CSV table of C-alpha atoms in Angstrom, one decimal:
chain,number,residue,atom,x,y,z
A,138,UNK,CA,-17.0,151.2,55.8
A,139,UNK,CA,-13.9,150.8,58.0
A,140,UNK,CA,-12.7,147.6,56.3
A,141,UNK,CA,-12.8,145.7,59.6
A,142,UNK,CA,-15.3,142.8,59.6
A,143,UNK,CA,-16.8,141.3,62.7
A,144,UNK,CA,-19.0,138.3,62.9
A,145,UNK,CA,-21.5,137.5,64.2
A,146,UNK,CA,-23.3,140.8,64.5
A,147,UNK,CA,-25.7,139.6,67.1
A,148,UNK,CA,-25.5,136.6,69.4
A,149,UNK,CA,-27.9,135.4,72.1
A,150,UNK,CA,-26.8,132.7,74.4
A,151,UNK,CA,-27.4,131.3,77.9
A,152,UNK,CA,-25.3,131.6,81.1
A,153,UNK,CA,-22.5,129.1,81.3
A,154,UNK,CA,-22.1,128.8,77.6
A,155,UNK,CA,-19.1,129.6,75.4
A,156,UNK,CA,-19.0,131.8,72.3
A,157,UNK,CA,-16.4,132.8,69.7
A,158,UNK,CA,-16.3,136.2,68.1
A,159,UNK,CA,-14.4,136.7,64.9
A,160,UNK,CA,-12.6,139.7,63.5
A,161,UNK,CA,-10.9,140.3,60.1
A,162,UNK,CA,-8.7,143.4,60.2
A,163,UNK,CA,-8.3,145.9,57.3
A,164,UNK,CA,-6.1,144.6,54.6
A,165,UNK,CA,-2.5,145.1,55.6
A,166,UNK,CA,-3.1,146.0,59.2
A,167,UNK,CA,-1.1,143.8,61.6
A,168,UNK,CA,-2.6,145.0,64.9
A,169,UNK,CA,-5.9,143.9,66.2
A,170,UNK,CA,-7.5,145.2,69.4
A,171,UNK,CA,-10.5,144.0,71.2
A,172,UNK,CA,-12.7,146.3,73.3
A,173,UNK,CA,-15.9,145.7,75.3
A,174,UNK,CA,-18.6,148.3,75.6
A,175,UNK,CA,-21.4,148.0,78.1
A,176,UNK,CA,-23.9,150.7,79.1
A,177,UNK,CA,-22.3,151.5,82.4
A,178,UNK,CA,-18.6,151.0,81.5
A,179,UNK,CA,-17.9,152.7,78.3
A,180,UNK,CA,-15.2,151.2,75.9
A,181,UNK,CA,-12.9,148.9,77.9
A,182,UNK,CA,-9.7,147.7,76.4
A,183,UNK,CA,-9.4,143.9,76.5
A,184,UNK,CA,-6.3,142.8,74.5
A,185,UNK,CA,-4.0,143.7,71.7
A,186,UNK,CA,-2.3,141.4,69.2
A,187,UNK,CA,0.4,142.4,66.7
A,188,UNK,CA,1.3,140.1,63.9
A,189,UNK,CA,0.2,137.0,65.8
A,190,UNK,CA,1.8,138.0,69.2
A,191,UNK,CA,0.0,139.3,72.2
A,192,UNK,CA,1.2,142.8,72.9
A,193,UNK,CA,-0.9,144.2,75.7
A,194,UNK,CA,-3.6,143.1,78.0
A,195,UNK,CA,-6.3,145.2,79.6
A,196,UNK,CA,-9.1,144.3,81.9
A,197,UNK,CA,-9.7,140.9,80.3
A,198,UNK,CA,-11.2,138.3,82.5
A,199,UNK,CA,-9.6,134.9,82.8
A,200,UNK,CA,-12.7,133.4,81.3
A,201,UNK,CA,-11.9,135.3,78.1
A,202,UNK,CA,-9.1,134.5,75.7
A,203,UNK,CA,-8.0,135.6,72.3
A,204,UNK,CA,-5.7,134.8,69.5
A,205,UNK,CA,-4.5,136.1,66.2
A,206,UNK,CA,-3.9,133.7,63.4
A,207,UNK,CA,-1.3,133.7,60.6
A,208,UNK,CA,-3.8,135.2,58.2
A,209,UNK,CA,-4.1,138.0,60.8
A,210,UNK,CA,-7.8,137.4,61.6
A,211,UNK,CA,-8.5,137.3,65.3
A,212,UNK,CA,-10.9,135.4,67.6
A,213,UNK,CA,-12.1,136.3,71.0
A,214,UNK,CA,-13.4,133.4,73.1
A,215,UNK,CA,-15.7,134.0,75.9
A,216,UNK,CA,-16.5,131.1,78.2
A,217,UNK,CA,-18.6,130.4,81.3
A,218,UNK,CA,-20.7,133.3,80.3
A,219,UNK,CA,-22.5,135.4,82.9
A,220,UNK,CA,-25.3,137.9,82.6
A,221,UNK,CA,-22.8,140.8,83.0
A,222,UNK,CA,-20.9,139.7,79.9
A,223,UNK,CA,-23.7,141.1,77.8
A,224,UNK,CA,-22.2,143.9,75.8
A,225,UNK,CA,-21.0,145.1,72.5
A,226,UNK,CA,-17.6,143.7,71.6
A,227,UNK,CA,-15.6,145.7,69.1
A,228,UNK,CA,-12.5,144.8,67.2
A,229,UNK,CA,-10.2,147.5,65.8
A,230,UNK,CA,-7.2,147.3,63.6
A,231,UNK,CA,-4.2,149.5,62.9
A,232,UNK,CA,-1.1,149.2,60.8
A,233,UNK,CA,1.0,150.2,63.9
A,234,UNK,CA,2.5,148.0,66.6
A,235,UNK,CA,1.5,150.2,69.5
A,236,UNK,CA,-1.5,152.1,70.7
A,237,UNK,CA,-1.8,155.8,70.3
A,238,UNK,CA,0.5,156.0,67.3
A,239,UNK,CA,-2.3,156.2,64.9
A,240,UNK,CA,-6.0,155.9,64.4
A,241,UNK,CA,-7.9,152.8,65.1
A,242,UNK,CA,-10.3,151.4,62.6
A,243,UNK,CA,-13.3,149.8,64.3
A,244,UNK,CA,-15.6,147.2,63.1
A,245,UNK,CA,-19.4,147.4,63.6
A,246,UNK,CA,-19.2,145.2,66.7
A,247,UNK,CA,-20.7,141.9,67.9
A,248,UNK,CA,-23.7,142.4,70.2
A,249,UNK,CA,-23.7,139.6,72.8
A,250,UNK,CA,-26.8,139.0,74.9
A,251,UNK,CA,-26.5,136.5,77.7
A,252,UNK,CA,-29.8,135.3,79.1
B,245,UNK,CA,-5.9,156.4,89.9
B,246,UNK,CA,-6.0,157.2,86.2
B,247,UNK,CA,-9.1,158.8,84.9
B,248,UNK,CA,-10.5,160.2,81.7
B,249,UNK,CA,-13.5,162.4,82.3
B,250,UNK,CA,-16.0,163.6,79.7
B,251,UNK,CA,-19.2,165.3,80.6
B,252,UNK,CA,-21.8,162.5,80.9
B,253,UNK,CA,-24.7,165.0,80.4
B,254,UNK,CA,-25.8,165.4,76.8
B,255,UNK,CA,-24.9,168.7,75.2
B,256,UNK,CA,-27.9,170.3,73.3
B,257,UNK,CA,-27.2,173.1,70.9
B,258,UNK,CA,-28.9,174.9,68.1
B,259,UNK,CA,-27.9,174.3,64.5
B,260,UNK,CA,-25.2,176.7,63.3
B,261,UNK,CA,-23.7,177.2,66.8
B,262,UNK,CA,-20.3,175.9,67.9
B,263,UNK,CA,-20.3,172.8,70.1
B,264,UNK,CA,-17.5,172.5,72.6
B,265,UNK,CA,-16.8,169.2,74.3
B,266,UNK,CA,-14.3,168.7,77.1
B,267,UNK,CA,-12.0,165.9,78.0
B,268,UNK,CA,-10.0,166.0,81.2
B,269,UNK,CA,-7.6,163.4,82.4
B,270,UNK,CA,-5.6,162.7,85.6
B,271,UNK,CA,-2.5,160.6,86.2
B,272,UNK,CA,-1.7,160.2,82.6
B,273,UNK,CA,1.2,161.4,80.5
B,274,UNK,CA,-0.2,160.8,77.1
B,275,UNK,CA,1.8,161.2,74.0
B,276,UNK,CA,-1.3,161.4,71.8
B,277,UNK,CA,-4.9,162.2,72.3
B,278,UNK,CA,-7.6,161.2,69.8
B,279,UNK,CA,-11.2,162.0,69.2
B,280,UNK,CA,-13.8,159.6,67.8
B,281,UNK,CA,-17.4,159.8,66.9
B,282,UNK,CA,-19.8,157.0,67.7
B,283,UNK,CA,-23.3,156.6,66.4
B,284,UNK,CA,-25.8,154.4,68.3
B,285,UNK,CA,-25.0,150.7,67.8
B,286,UNK,CA,-22.1,151.5,65.5
B,287,UNK,CA,-18.3,151.3,65.9
B,288,UNK,CA,-16.3,154.5,66.8
B,289,UNK,CA,-15.0,156.5,63.8
B,290,UNK,CA,-11.7,158.3,64.1
B,291,UNK,CA,-11.9,162.1,63.7
B,292,UNK,CA,-8.6,163.8,64.9
B,293,UNK,CA,-5.3,163.0,66.5
B,294,UNK,CA,-3.2,165.6,68.4
B,295,UNK,CA,0.3,165.1,69.7
B,296,UNK,CA,1.5,166.3,73.1
B,297,UNK,CA,3.7,169.0,71.5
B,298,UNK,CA,0.8,170.3,69.4
B,299,UNK,CA,-1.5,173.0,70.9
B,300,UNK,CA,-4.2,172.9,68.2
B,301,UNK,CA,-5.3,170.8,65.2
B,302,UNK,CA,-8.0,171.6,62.7
B,303,UNK,CA,-9.9,169.6,60.1
B,304,UNK,CA,-12.7,171.2,58.2
B,305,UNK,CA,-15.3,172.3,60.8
B,306,UNK,CA,-13.5,170.4,63.6
B,307,UNK,CA,-10.8,171.9,66.0
B,308,UNK,CA,-9.0,170.2,68.8
B,309,UNK,CA,-6.9,171.8,71.5
B,310,UNK,CA,-4.5,170.0,73.9
B,311,UNK,CA,-3.2,171.5,77.1
B,312,UNK,CA,-0.9,169.2,78.9
B,313,UNK,CA,-0.5,171.6,81.8
B,314,UNK,CA,-4.3,171.7,82.4
B,315,UNK,CA,-4.5,168.0,81.4
B,316,UNK,CA,-7.4,168.9,79.1
B,317,UNK,CA,-8.5,168.7,75.5
B,318,UNK,CA,-11.3,170.7,74.0
B,319,UNK,CA,-13.1,169.5,70.9
B,320,UNK,CA,-15.0,172.1,68.8
B,321,UNK,CA,-17.5,171.7,66.0
B,322,UNK,CA,-18.2,174.9,64.3
B,323,UNK,CA,-21.4,175.6,62.3
B,324,UNK,CA,-22.9,172.5,63.8
B,325,UNK,CA,-25.5,170.5,61.9
B,326,UNK,CA,-28.1,168.0,63.0
B,327,UNK,CA,-26.0,165.3,61.3
B,328,UNK,CA,-23.3,166.0,63.9
B,329,UNK,CA,-25.5,164.5,66.6
B,330,UNK,CA,-23.6,161.6,68.0
B,331,UNK,CA,-21.5,160.6,71.0
B,332,UNK,CA,-17.9,161.9,70.9
B,333,UNK,CA,-15.2,159.9,72.7
B,334,UNK,CA,-11.7,161.1,73.6
B,335,UNK,CA,-9.0,158.6,73.9
B,336,UNK,CA,-5.4,158.6,74.9
B,337,UNK,CA,-2.5,156.2,75.1
B,338,UNK,CA,-1.5,154.6,78.4
B,339,UNK,CA,2.2,155.1,78.0
B,340,UNK,CA,2.6,155.4,81.7
B,341,UNK,CA,1.7,151.8,82.4
B,342,UNK,CA,3.6,150.5,79.4
B,343,UNK,CA,0.4,149.1,77.9
B,344,UNK,CA,0.5,151.2,74.8
B,345,UNK,CA,-3.2,150.8,74.2
B,346,UNK,CA,-5.8,153.5,73.7
B,347,UNK,CA,-7.9,154.2,76.8
B,348,UNK,CA,-11.3,155.8,76.1
B,349,UNK,CA,-13.4,158.2,78.0
B,350,UNK,CA,-17.1,157.4,78.4
B,351,UNK,CA,-18.1,160.0,75.8
B,352,UNK,CA,-20.4,163.0,75.6
B,353,UNK,CA,-23.6,162.9,73.6
B,354,UNK,CA,-24.1,165.9,71.4
B,355,UNK,CA,-27.6,166.7,70.1
B,356,UNK,CA,-27.9,169.5,67.5
B,357,UNK,CA,-31.4,170.8,67.1
B,358,UNK,CA,-32.6,172.1,63.7
């Protein structure tokens, strides 16, 4: 158990809808990262928050947004969903402010299926 | 363009043998390289981190090498066991672009036959 909690584990929705994925980092970790993993793309970095502030953006679509709250949990909002958004969405946490300076602790992921 | 390449073909080996997985990268200047294990439908789990000034790192049956001249890392599992069967991902930081976020390769699936 990594200590990172993601909900929901599975989500099935229709095109055009909006969903929110939630992540609680390990106790004491200030950094939260979001990654998307689809069959043909591998793990793609979306966004990084550190102590409530956005630190880095990856290939995140404009239809997606995220935030990190004062209690350090984070939410990833996906709107106007398309079939291609179907993927596993992982949250990872770290005590460090930047990537690469230490290991990432991943949650078990939220599997999103868009029909 | 920046690329991290791992062999997309599965690696099949016999139990007890040494598995060697390769990670090549282009147009990166990583300060760190990490290896993760991922089981189907699960989140990646950290295995080892090696810094740019380190040539080799070991942890139990695992060994990682890092050659910044060749732009390559090798990941070895000695005395492999069927329980080692999983997908192994290499990841490095994107210091070049200032993003400071781990970028992952697509992974190599290892299958250890009993």
